[in-house]
Coordinates of C-alpha atoms and ligand atoms in Angstrom, one line a residue:
M12 CA 166.6 112.2 178.9
G13 CA 168.2 110.0 176.4
Y14 CA 172.0 109.0 177.6
I15 CA 173.9 110.7 175.2
K16 CA 172.3 114.0 176.5
E17 CA 173.2 112.8 179.8
R18 CA 176.8 112.3 178.9
F19 CA 176.9 115.8 177.6
K20 CA 175.2 117.4 180.7
E21 CA 178.0 115.3 182.6
K22 CA 181.0 116.6 180.9
A23 CA 179.6 119.9 180.4
D24 CA 179.0 120.4 184.2
A25 CA 182.4 119.3 184.7
L26 CA 184.2 121.8 182.4
G27 CA 181.8 124.8 183.2
A28 CA 183.2 124.0 186.9
E29 CA 187.5 123.9 185.5
I30 CA 186.0 127.1 183.7
K31 CA 185.1 129.1 186.9
D32 CA 188.2 128.0 188.5
I33 CA 190.0 129.5 185.8
L34 CA 188.1 132.5 185.6
S35 CA 188.6 133.4 189.0
Q36 CA 192.2 132.5 189.2
H37 CA 193.8 133.4 186.2
G38 CA 191.1 135.5 184.3
E39 CA 193.3 138.4 184.3
K40 CA 196.4 136.7 183.0
V41 CA 197.0 138.2 179.4
I42 CA 197.1 135.3 176.2
G43 CA 197.5 137.7 173.4
E44 CA 198.4 141.3 172.1
V45 CA 196.3 142.7 169.4
K46 CA 198.5 144.6 166.3
V47 CA 196.9 147.4 164.1
S48 CA 197.3 145.4 161.4
Q49 CA 194.9 142.2 162.8
A50 CA 191.8 145.0 163.3
Y51 CA 192.0 146.0 159.9
Q52 CA 193.3 142.5 158.1
G53 CA 190.3 140.3 159.6
M54 CA 191.3 139.9 162.9
R55 CA 193.6 137.1 162.3
G56 CA 195.2 135.2 164.8
I57 CA 193.6 137.1 167.9
P58 CA 192.7 134.7 170.5
G59 CA 189.3 135.8 171.4
L60 CA 187.0 132.8 171.0
I61 CA 186.4 129.7 172.7
T62 CA 185.4 126.7 170.9
E63 CA 185.8 122.8 172.4
T64 CA 184.9 120.6 169.4
S65 CA 188.1 121.1 167.5
L66 CA 191.9 123.0 167.0
L67 CA 193.2 124.2 164.3
D68 CA 197.3 123.9 163.8
S69 CA 198.6 125.8 161.2
E70 CA 201.2 123.1 160.2
E71 CA 199.1 119.8 161.0
G72 CA 195.9 120.5 160.3
I73 CA 192.8 120.2 162.0
R74 CA 192.0 117.9 165.4
F75 CA 188.8 117.0 166.4
R76 CA 188.9 116.5 170.5
G77 CA 192.5 115.8 169.8
Y78 CA 192.3 113.1 166.9
S79 CA 193.9 113.9 163.6
I80 CA 191.9 112.9 160.8
P81 CA 193.9 109.8 159.9
E82 CA 193.4 108.9 163.4
L83 CA 189.7 109.5 163.4
R84 CA 189.3 106.9 159.9
E85 CA 191.3 104.4 161.6
L86 CA 189.1 104.8 165.3
L87 CA 185.9 106.0 165.0
P88 CA 182.8 102.9 164.3
K89 CA 182.1 101.8 160.9
A90 CA 179.0 101.0 159.1
E91 CA 178.8 97.0 158.6
G92 CA 181.5 96.2 155.9
G93 CA 181.9 100.2 155.5
I94 CA 185.8 101.5 155.4
E95 CA 185.4 104.9 156.4
P96 CA 184.0 106.7 159.4
L97 CA 180.3 107.3 160.5
P98 CA 179.9 110.9 160.8
E99 CA 177.3 110.7 163.5
G100 CA 180.2 109.3 165.4
L101 CA 182.3 112.3 165.1
F102 CA 179.6 114.2 166.2
Y103 CA 179.4 112.5 169.2
L104 CA 182.9 112.7 169.8
M105 CA 182.9 116.8 169.1
L106 CA 179.4 116.9 171.7
V107 CA 181.1 114.2 174.4
G108 CA 184.6 114.3 174.2
E109 CA 185.3 110.6 173.6
L110 CA 185.3 108.1 171.5
P111 CA 182.3 106.6 170.9
S112 CA 181.4 102.6 170.8
K113 CA 179.6 101.3 167.9
E114 CA 176.8 101.1 170.2
D115 CA 176.6 104.9 170.7
V116 CA 176.9 105.4 167.4
D117 CA 174.3 103.1 166.0
H118 CA 172.1 104.6 169.1
L119 CA 172.6 107.9 167.6
S120 CA 172.1 107.0 163.7
A121 CA 168.4 105.5 164.9
V122 CA 167.3 108.5 166.9
L123 CA 168.3 110.9 163.7
A124 CA 166.4 108.4 161.7
R125 CA 163.4 108.7 164.0
R126 CA 163.4 112.6 163.9
S127 CA 163.9 112.9 160.3
N128 CA 160.9 113.9 158.7
V129 CA 160.5 117.3 157.2
P130 CA 157.2 119.1 158.0
K131 CA 155.5 119.4 154.8
H132 CA 155.2 123.4 154.5
V133 CA 159.0 123.6 154.0
F134 CA 158.7 121.6 150.9
N135 CA 155.8 123.6 150.0
I136 CA 158.0 126.7 150.3
L137 CA 160.7 125.5 148.5
D138 CA 158.2 124.9 145.5
K139 CA 157.0 128.3 145.5
M140 CA 160.8 129.1 144.1
P141 CA 162.1 130.1 141.3
V142 CA 164.2 126.9 139.7
S143 CA 166.9 129.0 139.0
T144 CA 167.2 129.6 142.4
H145 CA 170.7 129.0 143.9
P146 CA 171.0 125.6 146.2
M147 CA 172.5 127.4 149.2
T148 CA 169.6 130.1 149.1
L149 CA 167.3 127.4 148.9
F150 CA 169.0 125.4 152.0
S151 CA 169.1 128.5 154.0
I152 CA 165.3 129.2 153.2
G153 CA 164.9 125.6 154.3
V154 CA 166.4 125.9 157.5
M155 CA 164.5 129.3 158.0
A156 CA 161.0 127.5 157.3
L157 CA 162.0 124.4 160.0
Q158 CA 162.7 127.2 162.5
T159 CA 158.7 126.8 163.1
E160 CA 160.0 123.9 165.0
S161 CA 162.3 125.1 167.6
K162 CA 161.7 123.9 170.6
F163 CA 164.4 126.5 171.9
A164 CA 162.3 129.4 170.8
K165 CA 159.3 128.0 171.8
A166 CA 160.5 127.7 175.4
Y167 CA 162.3 130.6 175.9
K168 CA 159.0 132.4 174.6
D169 CA 157.0 130.4 177.8
G170 CA 160.1 131.9 180.5
I171 CA 162.5 129.3 180.8
S172 CA 165.3 129.6 183.2
K173 CA 168.8 130.2 182.1
K174 CA 170.2 126.7 183.0
D175 CA 168.0 124.9 180.9
Y176 CA 169.1 126.6 177.7
W177 CA 171.4 123.9 176.6
E178 CA 168.6 121.4 177.1
Y179 CA 166.3 122.8 174.3
T180 CA 169.4 124.0 172.1
Y181 CA 170.5 120.3 171.9
E182 CA 166.9 119.2 171.5
D183 CA 166.6 121.8 168.3
T184 CA 170.2 120.7 167.7
I185 CA 169.5 116.8 167.2
T186 CA 166.4 117.2 165.2
L187 CA 167.6 119.8 162.6
I188 CA 170.7 117.4 161.9
A189 CA 168.3 114.7 161.8
R190 CA 166.2 116.8 158.8
L191 CA 169.1 118.3 156.5
P192 CA 170.1 116.0 154.7
Q193 CA 165.8 115.1 153.4
L194 CA 165.9 119.0 153.2
A195 CA 168.9 118.8 151.0
A196 CA 168.2 115.7 149.1
Y197 CA 164.8 117.3 148.3
I198 CA 166.1 120.7 147.0
Y199 CA 168.5 118.0 144.6
R200 CA 165.8 115.9 143.5
M201 CA 163.7 119.3 143.0
K202 CA 166.2 121.2 141.1
Y203 CA 167.8 118.2 139.3
H204 CA 165.4 115.4 138.9
G205 CA 162.1 117.3 137.7
G206 CA 161.1 117.1 141.6
E207 CA 160.9 113.5 141.9
S208 CA 161.8 112.4 145.8
I209 CA 163.3 109.4 147.2
E210 CA 161.8 107.8 150.3
P211 CA 164.4 108.1 153.0
D212 CA 165.3 104.5 154.6
A213 CA 165.6 104.4 158.1
D214 CA 167.4 101.5 158.4
L215 CA 170.4 103.3 157.1
D216 CA 173.1 105.5 158.7
W217 CA 172.6 109.4 158.2
A218 CA 175.0 109.8 155.4
A219 CA 174.2 106.8 153.6
N220 CA 170.7 107.9 154.2
F221 CA 171.4 111.0 152.3
A222 CA 172.8 109.3 149.4
H223 CA 170.2 107.2 149.0
M224 CA 167.9 110.1 149.1
L225 CA 170.1 112.1 146.4
G226 CA 169.5 108.8 144.3
Y227 CA 172.6 107.2 144.4
E228 CA 173.0 103.6 145.4
D229 CA 176.8 102.8 145.0
K230 CA 178.5 101.4 148.0
S231 CA 181.4 103.6 147.1
F232 CA 179.6 107.0 146.9
W233 CA 178.3 106.1 150.4
A234 CA 182.0 105.4 151.6
L235 CA 182.4 109.1 149.9
M236 CA 179.6 110.7 151.6
R237 CA 180.6 109.2 155.1
L238 CA 184.4 110.3 154.6
Y239 CA 183.2 113.6 153.0
M240 CA 180.2 114.5 156.2
T241 CA 183.2 113.3 158.3
I242 CA 185.8 115.9 157.2
H243 CA 183.7 118.9 156.2
A244 CA 182.0 119.1 159.8
D245 CA 184.5 121.3 161.9
H246 CA 187.4 123.4 161.8
E247 CA 187.5 125.2 165.0
G248 CA 186.0 128.0 165.7
G249 CA 187.1 131.5 163.7
N250 CA 185.9 130.3 160.2
V251 CA 183.2 132.1 159.0
S252 CA 180.4 129.3 158.8
A253 CA 181.0 128.7 162.7
H254 CA 181.8 132.1 164.1
A255 CA 178.5 133.4 162.3
T256 CA 176.7 130.6 164.2
H257 CA 178.1 131.3 167.2
L258 CA 177.9 134.5 167.1
V259 CA 174.3 134.4 166.2
G260 CA 173.5 131.9 169.0
S261 CA 174.9 134.1 171.6
A262 CA 172.1 136.0 171.0
L263 CA 169.8 133.7 172.1
S264 CA 168.8 133.4 168.6
D265 CA 167.6 129.5 168.4
P266 CA 170.0 126.8 167.0
Y267 CA 167.7 127.2 163.6
L268 CA 168.1 131.1 163.2
A269 CA 171.9 130.6 164.3
F270 CA 173.0 127.8 161.8
T271 CA 171.0 129.6 158.9
A272 CA 173.3 132.5 159.5
G273 CA 176.1 130.1 159.4
M274 CA 175.0 128.7 155.8
T275 CA 174.7 131.7 154.3
G276 CA 178.4 132.6 155.7
L277 CA 179.1 128.9 153.6
A278 CA 177.7 130.4 150.6
G279 CA 180.4 133.0 149.8
P280 CA 183.1 131.7 147.2
L281 CA 186.0 132.3 149.9
H282 CA 184.5 130.1 151.9
G283 CA 182.4 127.4 151.3
L284 CA 181.3 127.7 147.5
A285 CA 184.9 127.4 146.4
N286 CA 184.1 123.7 146.2
Q287 CA 181.7 124.8 143.6
E288 CA 184.3 127.6 142.0
V289 CA 187.2 125.1 141.7
I290 CA 185.1 122.6 139.4
G291 CA 184.0 125.9 137.9
W292 CA 187.5 127.6 137.2
I293 CA 188.7 123.4 136.0
E294 CA 185.6 123.2 133.2
D295 CA 186.6 126.8 132.1
M296 CA 190.2 126.2 132.3
C297 CA 189.2 122.8 129.4
E298 CA 186.9 124.3 127.6
E299 CA 189.5 127.5 126.6
L300 CA 191.9 125.2 126.1
N301 CA 190.0 122.9 124.1
T302 CA 190.7 119.4 125.8
Q303 CA 189.6 117.5 128.9
E304 CA 193.3 116.8 130.2
P305 CA 195.4 119.9 129.8
S306 CA 199.6 119.7 130.3
Q307 CA 201.3 120.9 133.3
E308 CA 202.3 124.0 131.0
Q309 CA 199.1 124.6 129.9
I310 CA 197.3 124.8 133.5
A311 CA 200.4 126.9 134.8
Q312 CA 199.7 129.3 132.4
Y313 CA 196.5 129.1 133.1
I314 CA 197.0 129.7 137.0
K315 CA 199.1 132.9 135.9
D316 CA 196.2 133.9 133.5
T317 CA 193.8 133.9 136.7
L318 CA 196.0 135.4 138.8
A319 CA 196.9 138.3 136.2
A320 CA 193.2 139.2 135.9
G321 CA 192.9 139.7 139.6
K322 CA 191.3 136.4 140.4
V323 CA 192.0 134.0 143.3
V324 CA 192.3 130.3 142.4
P325 CA 189.9 128.6 143.8
G326 CA 190.9 125.9 146.4
Y327 CA 194.3 127.4 147.1
G328 CA 195.3 129.3 150.5
H329 CA 194.1 129.3 153.8
A330 CA 193.8 132.0 156.6
V331 CA 194.9 129.6 159.2
L332 CA 196.6 126.7 157.5
R333 CA 200.2 126.9 156.1
K334 CA 200.2 123.2 154.5
T335 CA 198.5 120.8 152.5
D336 CA 195.1 120.4 154.0
P337 CA 194.8 116.9 155.4
R338 CA 191.3 117.2 154.5
F339 CA 192.5 117.5 150.8
T340 CA 194.8 114.6 151.5
A341 CA 192.1 111.9 153.1
Q342 CA 190.5 112.8 149.6
M343 CA 193.2 112.4 147.6
E344 CA 193.9 108.8 149.3
F345 CA 190.3 107.8 149.1
A346 CA 190.5 108.8 145.1
K347 CA 193.7 106.6 144.3
V348 CA 191.4 103.6 145.4
H349 CA 188.5 104.5 144.2
C350 CA 188.9 106.1 141.2
P351 CA 192.3 107.1 140.2
D352 CA 191.9 107.3 136.1
A353 CA 189.3 110.1 136.6
P354 CA 189.5 112.7 134.1
M355 CA 188.7 115.8 136.8
V356 CA 190.4 114.4 139.7
K357 CA 193.8 113.8 137.4
N358 CA 193.3 117.5 136.7
V359 CA 192.8 118.3 140.0
W360 CA 196.5 116.3 141.0
K361 CA 198.0 118.1 138.3
I362 CA 196.9 121.3 139.5
Y363 CA 198.5 120.4 142.5
E364 CA 202.1 119.5 140.9
V365 CA 202.3 123.1 139.8
A366 CA 200.0 125.5 141.4
P367 CA 202.0 125.8 144.9
D368 CA 204.7 127.2 143.3
I369 CA 203.3 129.5 141.3
L370 CA 201.1 131.2 144.0
N371 CA 204.5 131.0 145.8
A372 CA 206.2 133.4 143.6
T373 CA 203.5 136.0 143.9
G374 CA 205.2 136.8 147.2
K375 CA 202.3 137.7 149.2
I376 CA 200.4 134.4 149.3
K377 CA 200.6 132.8 152.7
N378 CA 199.4 129.4 151.9
P379 CA 200.0 127.9 148.4
W380 CA 198.7 124.8 149.1
P381 CA 195.4 123.1 148.4
N382 CA 192.6 123.5 150.9
V383 CA 189.9 121.1 151.6
D384 CA 187.8 122.7 148.4
A385 CA 190.3 121.9 145.6
H386 CA 189.5 118.0 145.8
S387 CA 185.8 117.6 146.8
G388 CA 184.3 118.2 143.4
A389 CA 186.3 116.2 141.4
L390 CA 185.1 112.8 143.5
L391 CA 181.7 114.2 143.3
T392 CA 181.8 114.5 139.3
H393 CA 183.6 110.9 139.0
Y394 CA 180.3 109.4 140.5
G395 CA 178.0 111.6 138.2
L396 CA 177.3 114.5 140.9
V397 CA 178.2 116.7 138.2
E398 CA 175.8 119.9 139.4
K399 CA 178.7 121.8 141.1
E400 CA 175.8 124.8 142.6
F401 CA 174.7 122.1 144.9
Y402 CA 178.1 120.9 146.3
T403 CA 177.9 123.8 149.0
V404 CA 174.8 122.3 150.1
L405 CA 177.0 118.7 150.8
F406 CA 179.2 121.1 153.1
G407 CA 176.3 122.6 154.6
V408 CA 175.0 119.6 156.0
S409 CA 178.1 118.2 157.3
R410 CA 179.1 121.6 159.0
A411 CA 176.1 121.6 160.8
L412 CA 177.6 118.5 162.9
G413 CA 180.2 120.9 163.7
V414 CA 178.9 124.4 164.4
L415 CA 175.7 123.1 166.5
A416 CA 177.7 120.6 168.6
S417 CA 179.4 123.8 169.4
L418 CA 176.0 125.3 169.8
C419 CA 174.8 123.1 172.5
W420 CA 178.8 123.7 174.1
D421 CA 178.2 127.3 174.0
R422 CA 174.6 126.9 175.7
A423 CA 175.9 124.8 178.4
L424 CA 178.7 126.7 179.6
G425 CA 176.3 129.8 179.5
L426 CA 178.9 131.8 177.2
P427 CA 177.8 135.2 176.6
I428 CA 176.2 137.6 174.0
E429 CA 179.6 138.0 171.9
R430 CA 180.3 141.5 171.4
P431 CA 183.9 142.5 170.4
K432 CA 185.0 146.2 170.3
S433 CA 185.4 148.3 167.3
L434 CA 187.2 151.1 166.1
T435 CA 187.5 153.9 163.9
T436 CA 190.5 154.8 162.3
K437 CA 190.2 158.2 163.7
R438 CA 190.8 156.5 166.7
I439 CA 193.5 154.1 165.8
K440 CA 195.3 157.1 164.6
E441 CA 195.1 158.6 168.4
M442 CA 196.2 155.1 169.6
I443 CA 199.7 155.1 167.5
G444 CA 200.2 158.8 168.4
E445 CA 199.3 160.0 165.0
T446 CA 198.2 163.8 164.5
E447 CA 194.0 163.6 164.0
V448 CA 193.3 164.1 160.1
A449 CA 190.5 167.3 159.7
S450 CA 187.5 165.4 159.2
Ligands
LIG26 N1 194.6 132.9 144.8 C1 194.9 134.3 144.5 N2 195.2 135.1 145.5 C2 195.2 134.7 146.7 C3 195.1 133.6 147.1 C4 194.4 132.1 145.9 N3 194.4 131.3 146.2 N4 195.2 133.3 148.3 C5 195.2 134.2 148.9 N5 195.3 135.3 148.0 C6 195.8 136.6 148.1 C7 194.8 137.4 149.1 O1 193.9 137.5 147.9 C8 195.8 138.9 149.2 O2 195.7 139.0 148.7 P1 195.2 141.1 148.5 O3 196.6 141.1 149.4 O4 195.5 141.5 147.1 O5 194.1 141.3 149.0 C9 197.0 137.9 149.7 O6 197.0 136.6 148.7 C10 197.2 137.3 151.1 O7 196.0 136.8 151.3 P2 196.4 135.3 152.6 O8 196.9 135.9 153.9 O9 197.3 134.6 152.1 O10 195.0 134.7 152.1 P3 193.8 135.1 153.6 O11 194.0 134.7 154.8 O12 193.1 136.7 153.1 O13 192.5 134.3 152.8 C11 191.4 132.7 151.4 C12 192.2 133.4 152.8 C13 191.1 131.4 152.0 C14 190.5 133.7 151.3 C15 192.4 132.8 150.5 O14 193.6 131.9 150.3 C16 191.6 132.9 149.0 O15 190.6 133.7 148.5 N6 191.8 131.3 148.5 C17 190.8 131.1 147.2 C18 189.4 130.7 147.8 C19 189.2 129.5 148.6 O16 189.5 128.4 148.2 N7 188.6 129.5 149.6 C20 188.2 128.5 150.4 C21 189.1 128.2 151.6 C22 189.2 127.0 152.7 C23 187.4 127.0 153.2 O17 187.2 127.8 153.8 N8 186.8 126.0 152.6 O18 185.7 126.4 152.9

């Protein structure tokens, strides 16, 4: 057994024992109450899920195992001469619960590089798809095609004991994370570069190798990819991609099937696809105003027009956050160092100056501040990655780190199939004491 796997198992056994105690001594303690509005409005705020890898505070933003993004940028190991954290290190942190050493991260990078080869049949399937297919559809199809490799599915079919589920989940997790960059890069090169794919470089770390396979040798872009892959990895358990992965995984669907569910959720415009939407919205604004540098007044009017047309302003708002997303801030800090004069970056910053007040003035938008997706596309555009339909695939590759680390925990802790109670409106009326309507 690999030593990271052993460390994970030790931690999971220890926490498993603690949870057993918690349940036997406090299993009946009430930790929340559910209002009628919550049942109708997306279950906001109901504490009904356990996710060990990260926790979101509405004011402060995400903490991964207790560490904020600024802390992680400082504390996680970096590549030789690099300035941004290696995302492998964040994966280790989420999985094992402790900051890794540089040796741990190098070991993980090497394991991922060894397992990164995507089988040919996956590419053959992608090649058969119409070239107009959205990259997120291709990505989900690719992950489904990789499922033929699932060790969990095979072991389950062969008849394994419950206590061994975690091990096959872990193996699938490592292999899938190893292969996602090659899969994603293949889709990118197939769609936008005439199918000329680029061989991986096994000496590079996971994110730099991904950038290399996309066609980027610029070290500053590698730094961006390391940062991007780190900050998009996890956002506690209730967001659509994390929750969908967890939910489907709870049926003992293998990690490939569960992760595909997460990715089809990430492909929604209110979730991960918002990064594509943001750039589309800015491009449309610039085209309509016939300028690449709209004024604050013009932007303010465009935001008002967007709201008046019954549309959302992409990149703004959040179901939990009530402040500027620290993932937005991290990207802004990166841009201030690397590309403060990039036109799209400047537009994003100008929107940030005017949008919150306008959104606040509606009186109904609970969070008028920018989220992670408000900034990412502008940075990618600056480096020449202008194919906005591909942006959510980058998000998906990163998100694998968090949701699959969580899936390992689900299996190691033996979390059961998820099955919340649903109600009809008729039943709600009975519960609130209203008379029944004639059906
Ligand atoms: N523009 C216009 N209207 C908005 C809005 C925005 N950016 N954000 C919220 N609202 C509206 C909602 O649509 C809702 O309207 P109705 O009452 O008419 O239905 C009202 O304000 C209250 O919504 P809320 O409680 O503030 O927000 P929700 O928790 O319901 O929704 C969303 C959270 C992120 C989906 C929402 O803010 C939104 O649609 N934002 C724009 C899309 C976006 O940026 N998504 C990415 C979010 C981060 C993420 O998951 N990244 O992957």
